[in-house]
Short mmCIF file of C-alpha atoms in Angstrom, two decimals:
data_model
loop_
_atom_site.label_atom_id
_atom_site.label_comp_id
_atom_site.label_asym_id
_atom_site.label_seq_id
_atom_site.Cartn_x
_atom_site.Cartn_y
_atom_site.Cartn_z
CA UNK O 1 -106.72 -6.56 19.43
CA UNK O 2 -110.25 -7.00 19.37
CA UNK O 3 -110.51 -5.58 23.21
CA UNK O 4 -109.84 -1.78 22.25
CA UNK O 5 -111.35 -1.49 18.90
CA UNK O 6 -115.42 -1.29 17.92
CA UNK O 7 -115.83 -5.03 17.56
CA UNK O 8 -115.19 -6.02 20.93
CA UNK O 9 -117.65 -7.89 21.26
CA UNK O 10 -116.34 -10.15 18.93
CA UNK O 11 -113.51 -11.67 19.12
CA UNK O 12 -110.53 -11.66 16.93
CA UNK O 13 -111.52 -15.72 16.23
CA UNK O 14 -115.07 -14.60 15.49
CA UNK O 15 -114.34 -11.85 13.88
CA UNK O 16 -112.63 -13.39 11.10
CA UNK O 17 -114.85 -16.48 10.98
CA UNK O 18 -117.56 -13.91 10.17
CA UNK O 19 -115.41 -12.93 7.22
CA UNK O 20 -115.23 -16.29 6.15
CA UNK O 21 -118.72 -16.64 6.22
CA UNK O 22 -119.36 -13.29 3.53
CA UNK O 23 -116.75 -15.59 1.52
CA UNK O 24 -119.01 -18.34 0.71
CA UNK O 25 -122.10 -16.96 1.26
CA UNK O 26 -122.08 -13.19 1.11
CA UNK O 27 -124.04 -10.62 3.65
CA UNK O 28 -126.84 -13.34 3.92
CA UNK O 29 -124.75 -15.41 6.17
CA UNK O 30 -124.00 -12.65 8.01
CA UNK O 31 -126.73 -10.55 9.62
CA UNK O 32 -127.81 -13.72 11.04
CA UNK O 33 -124.55 -14.04 12.67
CA UNK O 34 -124.81 -10.18 14.35
CA UNK O 35 -127.74 -10.19 15.30
CA UNK O 36 -127.77 -13.58 16.97
CA UNK O 37 -124.43 -12.07 19.16
CA UNK O 38 -127.26 -8.69 19.67
CA UNK O 39 -129.69 -11.52 20.88
CA UNK O 40 -127.48 -13.21 23.07
CA UNK O 41 -125.80 -9.42 24.43
CA UNK O 42 -129.50 -8.73 25.62
CA UNK O 43 -130.90 -11.43 26.88
CA UNK O 44 -126.90 -12.17 29.05
CA UNK O 45 -127.47 -13.50 32.13
CA UNK O 46 -126.42 -11.58 35.46
CA UNK O 47 -128.08 -12.77 39.30
CA UNK O 48 -126.37 -11.05 42.36
CA UNK O 49 -128.23 -12.48 45.83
CA UNK O 50 -128.42 -9.72 48.27
CA UNK O 51 -128.11 -11.24 52.27
CA UNK O 52 -128.13 -9.69 55.67
CA UNK O 53 -128.92 -9.86 58.83
CA UNK O 54 -132.58 -8.12 59.05
CA UNK O 55 -133.04 -4.61 58.85
CA UNK O 56 -129.85 -4.21 56.72
CA UNK O 57 -131.54 -2.35 53.80
CA UNK O 58 -131.42 -5.29 51.30
CA UNK O 59 -134.54 -4.32 49.47
CA UNK O 60 -133.88 -0.71 49.70
CA UNK O 61 -130.31 -1.41 47.89
CA UNK O 62 -132.28 -3.63 45.43
CA UNK O 63 -134.80 -1.36 44.13
CA UNK O 64 -131.88 1.77 44.25
CA UNK O 65 -129.39 -0.77 41.90
CA UNK O 66 -132.71 -1.41 39.64
CA UNK O 67 -133.51 2.41 39.56
CA UNK O 68 -136.64 1.87 41.48
CA UNK O 69 -138.43 3.53 44.26
CA UNK O 70 -140.28 1.32 46.97
CA UNK O 71 -143.99 2.28 45.49
CA UNK O 72 -142.71 1.55 41.71
CA UNK O 73 -144.34 -1.44 40.06
CA UNK O 74 -141.59 -4.46 40.58
CA UNK O 75 -140.26 -3.04 43.57
CA UNK O 76 -138.65 -4.65 46.41
CA UNK O 77 -141.37 -4.20 49.51
CA UNK O 78 -139.87 -2.19 52.26
CA UNK O 79 -140.30 -2.57 55.92
CA UNK O 80 -138.31 -2.60 59.38
CA UNK O 81 -139.80 -6.11 60.09
CA UNK O 82 -138.64 -9.15 58.33
CA UNK O 83 -139.94 -9.08 54.95
CA UNK O 84 -138.08 -11.92 52.97
CA UNK O 85 -139.07 -15.71 54.20
CA UNK O 86 -137.11 -17.02 51.41
CA UNK O 87 -135.00 -16.48 48.19
CA UNK O 88 -137.09 -13.58 45.71
CA UNK O 89 -135.89 -12.12 42.04
CA UNK O 90 -136.21 -8.81 40.92
CA UNK O 91 -136.10 -8.55 37.98
CA UNK O 92 -133.95 -5.49 35.69
CA UNK O 93 -136.88 -3.31 33.90
CA UNK O 94 -134.57 -2.92 30.96
CA UNK O 95 -132.36 -6.88 30.80
CA UNK O 96 -133.95 -9.49 30.86
CA UNK O 97 -131.26 -11.74 32.11
CA UNK O 98 -130.64 -9.44 34.72
CA UNK O 99 -132.15 -10.64 38.97
CA UNK O 100 -131.57 -8.84 41.73
CA UNK O 101 -132.26 -11.58 44.73
CA UNK O 102 -133.60 -10.47 47.66
CA UNK O 103 -132.41 -13.91 50.06
CA UNK O 104 -133.85 -14.17 53.63
CA UNK O 105 -132.01 -12.10 56.59
CA UNK O 106 -128.83 -14.40 57.29
CA UNK O 107 -130.25 -14.53 61.31
CA UNK O 108 -134.26 -13.78 60.99
CA UNK O 109 -135.55 -15.94 62.99
CA UNK O 110 -137.93 -17.25 60.78
CA UNK O 111 -134.99 -18.81 58.00
CA UNK O 112 -132.06 -20.10 60.78
CA UNK O 113 -128.04 -19.88 60.21
CA UNK O 114 -127.72 -23.22 59.19
CA UNK O 115 -130.01 -24.07 57.22
CA UNK O 116 -128.55 -21.24 54.89
CA UNK O 117 -126.51 -22.58 52.55
CA UNK O 118 -128.35 -25.08 51.90
CA UNK O 119 -132.31 -23.44 51.28
CA UNK O 120 -130.44 -20.17 49.17
CA UNK O 121 -128.83 -23.16 46.13
CA UNK O 122 -125.50 -20.30 46.10
CA UNK O 123 -124.83 -22.10 42.71
CA UNK O 124 -127.41 -19.84 40.85
CA UNK O 125 -125.69 -16.37 41.84
CA UNK O 126 -122.92 -14.61 40.24
CA UNK O 127 -121.51 -12.46 43.23
CA UNK O 128 -122.81 -11.73 46.63
CA UNK O 129 -123.36 -8.76 48.71
CA UNK O 130 -123.15 -8.99 52.50
CA UNK O 131 -125.06 -5.84 54.30
CA UNK O 132 -125.08 -4.97 57.61
CA UNK O 133 -126.19 -1.07 58.74
CA UNK O 134 -124.22 -1.35 62.08
CA UNK O 135 -122.21 -4.19 62.65
CA UNK O 136 -121.32 -7.87 60.74
CA UNK O 137 -122.39 -10.70 62.76
CA UNK O 138 -120.53 -14.28 62.28
CA UNK O 139 -123.33 -15.85 59.96
CA UNK O 140 -121.86 -13.26 58.33
CA UNK O 141 -118.95 -14.28 58.45
CA UNK O 142 -119.75 -17.98 57.81
CA UNK O 143 -121.56 -17.59 54.59
CA UNK O 144 -118.38 -14.66 53.39
CA UNK O 145 -116.30 -18.66 54.12
CA UNK O 146 -118.86 -20.92 52.57
CA UNK O 147 -118.95 -18.58 49.46
CA UNK O 148 -115.24 -18.06 49.28
CA UNK O 149 -114.93 -21.97 49.40
CA UNK O 150 -117.20 -22.67 45.98
CA UNK O 151 -114.86 -19.70 44.35
CA UNK O 152 -117.89 -16.95 43.83
CA UNK O 153 -116.75 -13.55 44.94
CA UNK O 154 -118.94 -11.56 47.59
CA UNK O 155 -118.64 -7.59 48.68
CA UNK O 156 -119.45 -6.14 52.28
CA UNK O 157 -121.61 -3.55 52.38
CA UNK O 158 -122.07 -1.39 55.58
CA UNK O 159 -125.36 0.38 54.50
CA UNK O 160 -127.52 2.88 55.80
CA UNK O 161 -124.44 5.25 55.77
CA UNK O 162 -126.32 8.42 55.52
CA UNK O 163 -128.37 8.07 58.88
CA UNK O 164 -124.34 8.34 60.45
CA UNK O 165 -123.32 11.25 58.99
CA UNK O 166 -127.15 13.82 59.59
CA UNK O 167 -126.90 11.41 63.22
CA UNK O 168 -123.41 14.60 64.11
CA UNK O 169 -126.27 17.54 61.58
CA UNK O 170 -128.93 16.89 64.14
CA UNK O 171 -127.19 16.58 67.47
CA UNK O 172 -125.21 19.99 65.98
CA UNK O 173 -122.35 18.09 66.37
CA UNK O 174 -118.95 19.76 64.10
CA UNK O 175 -117.35 17.06 62.22
CA UNK O 176 -115.58 15.57 59.90
CA UNK O 177 -116.28 13.63 57.24
CA UNK O 178 -113.71 11.96 55.93
CA UNK O 179 -111.87 10.99 59.30
CA UNK O 180 -115.81 10.21 59.96
CA UNK O 181 -116.23 7.34 57.41
CA UNK O 182 -112.71 6.24 57.80
CA UNK O 183 -113.77 5.78 61.53
CA UNK O 184 -117.01 3.42 60.22
CA UNK O 185 -115.04 1.23 58.03
CA UNK O 186 -111.98 0.49 60.58
CA UNK O 187 -114.96 -0.58 62.90
CA UNK O 188 -116.16 -2.91 60.22
CA UNK O 189 -112.85 -4.36 59.15
CA UNK O 190 -111.68 -4.86 62.79
CA UNK O 191 -115.57 -6.50 63.44
CA UNK O 192 -114.87 -8.45 60.46
CA UNK O 193 -111.63 -9.71 61.31
CA UNK O 194 -112.32 -10.45 65.00
CA UNK O 195 -114.94 -12.73 63.48
CA UNK O 196 -112.75 -14.99 61.05
CA UNK O 197 -112.45 -12.80 58.15
CA UNK O 198 -109.28 -11.91 56.95
CA UNK O 199 -108.45 -8.99 55.29
CA UNK O 200 -111.72 -7.77 54.30
CA UNK O 201 -113.28 -4.87 52.12
CA UNK O 202 -115.72 -3.23 52.75
CA UNK O 203 -117.75 -0.66 50.81
CA UNK O 204 -120.00 2.12 52.60
CA UNK O 205 -123.05 2.67 51.01
CA UNK O 206 -126.45 4.74 50.54
CA UNK O 207 -129.06 2.77 49.19
CA UNK O 208 -131.19 6.64 48.90
CA UNK O 209 -127.68 8.23 47.88
CA UNK O 210 -126.20 6.24 45.42
CA UNK O 211 -123.82 8.75 44.02
CA UNK O 212 -121.74 9.41 47.13
CA UNK O 213 -119.71 7.60 49.69
CA UNK O 214 -118.38 4.44 48.60
CA UNK O 215 -120.38 3.72 45.19
CA UNK O 216 -117.82 4.26 42.53
CA UNK O 217 -114.96 2.07 44.04
CA UNK O 218 -117.54 -0.51 44.95
CA UNK O 219 -118.28 -0.31 40.85
CA UNK O 220 -114.74 -0.65 39.53
CA UNK O 221 -113.79 -3.06 42.03
CA UNK O 222 -117.23 -5.79 40.81
CA UNK O 223 -116.11 -5.11 36.59
CA UNK O 224 -112.64 -5.84 37.08
CA UNK O 225 -113.37 -9.72 39.05
CA UNK O 226 -116.70 -10.60 36.55
CA UNK O 227 -116.15 -12.78 34.07
CA UNK O 228 -115.25 -10.77 30.33
CA UNK O 229 -119.17 -11.32 28.79
CA UNK O 230 -120.51 -10.43 32.04
CA UNK O 231 -119.45 -6.36 32.28
CA UNK O 232 -121.42 -4.68 29.73
CA UNK O 233 -124.78 -5.64 31.51
CA UNK O 234 -123.70 -5.50 34.81
CA UNK O 235 -123.02 -1.39 33.70
CA UNK O 236 -126.25 -1.08 31.86
CA UNK O 237 -128.46 -2.23 34.53
CA UNK O 238 -127.35 0.44 37.14
CA UNK O 239 -128.64 3.88 37.09
CA UNK O 240 -127.09 6.69 35.69
CA UNK O 241 -126.52 8.75 39.16
CA UNK O 242 -122.64 9.27 38.49
CA UNK O 243 -120.71 10.27 35.98
CA UNK O 244 -118.40 7.76 35.85
CA UNK O 245 -121.72 5.03 35.31
CA UNK O 246 -122.58 7.21 32.37
CA UNK O 247 -118.93 7.26 30.53
CA UNK O 248 -119.11 3.58 31.07
CA UNK O 249 -122.78 3.17 29.58
CA UNK O 250 -121.31 5.39 26.75
CA UNK O 251 -118.19 3.22 25.80
CA UNK O 252 -120.71 0.30 25.41
CA UNK O 253 -123.70 1.42 23.91
CA UNK O 254 -121.30 3.01 20.71
CA UNK O 255 -118.86 -0.59 20.88
CA UNK O 256 -122.90 -1.60 19.88
CA UNK O 257 -123.35 0.66 16.88
CA UNK O 258 -121.49 -0.82 14.32
CA UNK O 259 -123.58 -4.10 14.62
CA UNK O 260 -126.68 -1.74 14.88
CA UNK O 261 -125.84 -0.11 11.78
CA UNK O 262 -125.15 -3.89 10.14
CA UNK O 263 -128.32 -5.23 11.35
CA UNK O 264 -130.31 -2.05 10.02
CA UNK O 265 -128.97 -2.09 6.74
CA UNK O 266 -128.76 -6.09 5.83
CA UNK O 267 -130.53 -8.95 3.83
CA UNK O 268 -134.36 -7.88 3.56
CA UNK O 269 -134.15 -3.94 4.79
CA UNK O 270 -136.76 -1.57 3.37
CA UNK O 271 -135.67 1.09 1.05
CA UNK O 272 -136.41 4.62 2.68
CA UNK O 273 -138.24 6.74 0.35
CA UNK O 274 -136.62 9.54 -1.40
CA UNK O 275 -132.79 8.04 -0.44
CA UNK O 276 -130.85 6.01 -2.48
CA UNK O 277 -130.33 3.13 1.31
CA UNK O 278 -132.25 0.51 2.07
CA UNK O 279 -132.39 0.90 6.45
CA UNK O 280 -135.42 -1.25 8.36
CA UNK O 281 -136.29 1.74 10.26
CA UNK O 282 -137.28 -0.49 13.35
CA UNK O 283 -134.02 -1.80 14.73
CA UNK O 284 -133.06 1.87 14.21
CA UNK O 285 -135.54 2.44 16.91
CA UNK O 286 -135.74 -0.22 18.95
CA UNK O 287 -131.74 0.14 19.61
CA UNK O 288 -132.65 3.88 20.06
CA UNK O 289 -135.61 3.95 22.86
CA UNK O 290 -133.17 1.12 24.62
CA UNK O 291 -130.31 4.12 24.68
CA UNK O 292 -132.14 6.07 26.13
CA UNK O 293 -134.13 3.69 28.69
CA UNK O 294 -130.42 2.70 29.67
CA UNK O 295 -129.11 6.32 29.88
CA UNK O 296 -132.03 7.27 31.83
CA UNK O 297 -133.68 10.19 29.73
CA UNK O 298 -137.48 8.17 29.04
CA UNK O 299 -140.02 9.80 30.77
CA UNK O 300 -140.51 7.09 33.88
CA UNK O 301 -136.60 7.11 35.14
CA UNK O 302 -136.71 11.17 34.78
CA UNK O 303 -139.97 11.07 36.40
CA UNK O 304 -138.45 9.04 39.59
CA UNK O 305 -135.32 11.07 39.61
CA UNK O 306 -137.40 14.10 40.04
CA UNK O 307 -138.97 12.86 42.37
CA UNK O 308 -135.52 11.09 44.45
CA UNK O 309 -134.45 15.08 43.89
CA UNK O 310 -137.21 17.05 45.41
CA UNK O 311 -136.72 19.17 42.00
CA UNK O 312 -139.47 19.85 39.64
CA UNK O 313 -139.67 17.57 36.30
CA UNK O 314 -139.65 20.43 33.90
CA UNK O 315 -136.66 21.53 35.67
CA UNK O 316 -134.34 18.37 34.50
CA UNK O 317 -136.27 18.18 31.07
CA UNK O 318 -135.49 21.34 30.46
CA UNK O 319 -131.49 19.93 29.96
CA UNK O 320 -131.97 18.15 27.73
CA UNK O 321 -131.67 19.63 24.29
CA UNK O 322 -132.23 17.70 21.83
CA UNK O 323 -136.09 17.55 21.56
CA UNK O 324 -135.38 14.29 19.61
CA UNK O 325 -135.08 12.38 22.64
CA UNK O 326 -138.92 12.60 23.48
CA UNK O 327 -140.22 11.64 19.67
CA UNK O 328 -138.35 8.66 18.91
CA UNK O 329 -140.04 7.56 16.01
CA UNK O 330 -140.17 5.60 12.98
CA UNK O 331 -141.43 9.08 10.85
CA UNK O 332 -138.87 10.93 13.31
CA UNK O 333 -135.90 8.46 12.45
CA UNK O 334 -136.69 8.04 8.57
CA UNK O 335 -136.15 12.42 8.49
CA UNK O 336 -133.64 12.86 10.68
CA UNK O 337 -131.60 10.20 7.91
CA UNK O 338 -132.64 12.12 5.35
CA UNK O 339 -131.05 15.21 6.51
CA UNK O 340 -128.48 13.31 7.69
CA UNK O 341 -127.21 11.19 5.06
CA UNK O 342 -125.38 13.97 2.78
CA UNK O 343 -123.31 15.13 5.37
CA UNK O 344 -122.21 11.52 6.01
CA UNK O 345 -121.64 10.33 2.62
CA UNK O 346 -118.11 11.61 2.75
CA UNK O 347 -117.27 10.12 6.56
CA UNK O 348 -119.10 6.85 5.77
CA UNK O 349 -115.67 5.05 4.90
CA UNK O 350 -113.87 6.13 8.12
CA UNK O 351 -116.42 4.70 9.41
CA UNK O 352 -115.73 1.57 8.00
CA UNK O 353 -111.75 1.93 9.28
CA UNK O 354 -113.27 1.99 13.34
CA UNK O 355 -114.67 -1.66 12.43
CA UNK O 356 -111.02 -3.37 11.99
CA UNK O 357 -110.82 -7.34 9.88
CA UNK O 358 -114.81 -7.48 8.86
CA UNK O 359 -115.19 -3.60 7.46
CA UNK O 360 -114.87 -4.60 4.44
CA UNK O 361 -118.24 -6.90 5.19
CA UNK O 362 -119.96 -3.62 6.52
CA UNK O 363 -118.78 -2.09 3.19
CA UNK O 364 -121.31 -4.07 1.21
CA UNK O 365 -123.92 -2.29 3.52
CA UNK O 366 -125.71 0.70 1.58
CA UNK O 367 -126.68 2.22 4.85
CA UNK O 368 -124.11 1.66 6.39
CA UNK O 369 -122.09 4.82 6.93
CA UNK O 370 -125.22 6.95 7.44
CA UNK O 371 -126.71 5.11 10.19
CA UNK O 372 -123.33 3.96 12.23
CA UNK O 373 -122.86 7.84 12.08
CA UNK O 374 -126.37 8.63 12.78
CA UNK O 375 -126.36 6.69 15.47
CA UNK O 376 -122.97 7.37 16.89
CA UNK O 377 -124.02 11.20 16.64
CA UNK O 378 -127.42 10.96 18.57
CA UNK O 379 -125.68 8.44 20.60
CA UNK O 380 -122.65 11.46 21.94
CA UNK O 381 -125.79 14.34 22.74
CA UNK O 382 -127.75 11.52 24.38
CA UNK O 383 -124.71 11.12 26.83
CA UNK O 384 -124.83 14.63 27.06
CA UNK O 385 -128.02 15.10 28.33
CA UNK O 386 -128.01 12.25 30.37
CA UNK O 387 -124.58 14.27 32.46
CA UNK O 388 -126.55 18.11 32.50
CA UNK O 389 -129.55 16.65 34.08
CA UNK O 390 -127.31 14.32 36.73
CA UNK O 391 -125.46 17.65 37.52
CA UNK O 392 -128.50 19.59 37.95
CA UNK O 393 -130.23 16.54 39.88
CA UNK O 394 -127.28 16.80 42.17
CA UNK O 395 -127.17 20.59 42.51
#
């Protein structure tokens, strides 16, 4: 039951435990548990290892997955020669527990394949991406075999597909894009089978055009194979470059809202001037800023997107129809609460019905219905703006 409702991050057993806590100690006993759950969600770890031969585009891929360009602060160095001499972690800009690891090239002269498995400590990673710019090598196959022995997932990525497509265009050759991609995919599969990998799955990607090629299939496959508790942090870590990623983020952020509303209105909340409710405005501000960052509507993300697609920043920001997106402050949030309370009080009870098992607890928080509906409505507006921005960027 829990997996289909808004309390998905709590199992049925945990939700029932919350009810027992409430019966014994009231809201004062419940709110710390909800805050701990939020803290754990925000700090969930995910370690992604990226490896492959020298020149396969590992660093560019790591930057792309974090929504960064090569000259941005914290970006992995990109070059035509091997830049990675030892495993190096690159932190996600918004999620402290997410690291993308740039592993040394499997065939580089400075790092011999026979010592590879011992030196990179394969146990620390949740899954592996094995990249190639042309053909996969025997070292790639050997690495995949060892990863599989450890019970870890690995994914083959044929990178820099945009270069293959561009070569046809530069030479003025007529081509069928899907046929060319399928030919490359078949060649990679045959190559891997020849070096010992049975029924390999290969994804064709470009680090500079993540919205194209096999990116959707790649992310869906990872989601299906990740442990349940890691799925939300995986989706939130991705740049908002496709409508599918944006929709996934919306679903995840929606499921957090009841916890944010409960935490903001719990014990220690401050009375809001002019309202008959108490609410910790700082918690609401922090969550709205997080939503903005995860959806790519913060000024830095919009600027990077504008540079990536070669369009003026003003063209993209014009697609953000609610000016509140760029003015998330304690004052603006308080004003919104004041203006919206009369419209949401009538449907506050409906909000509680969305939270099975523990809705009775949340009914004891005077601000819950107001903050829940305000956050839900704002998230819808943020998502709509993100969709408009991405569509405009890709025109």
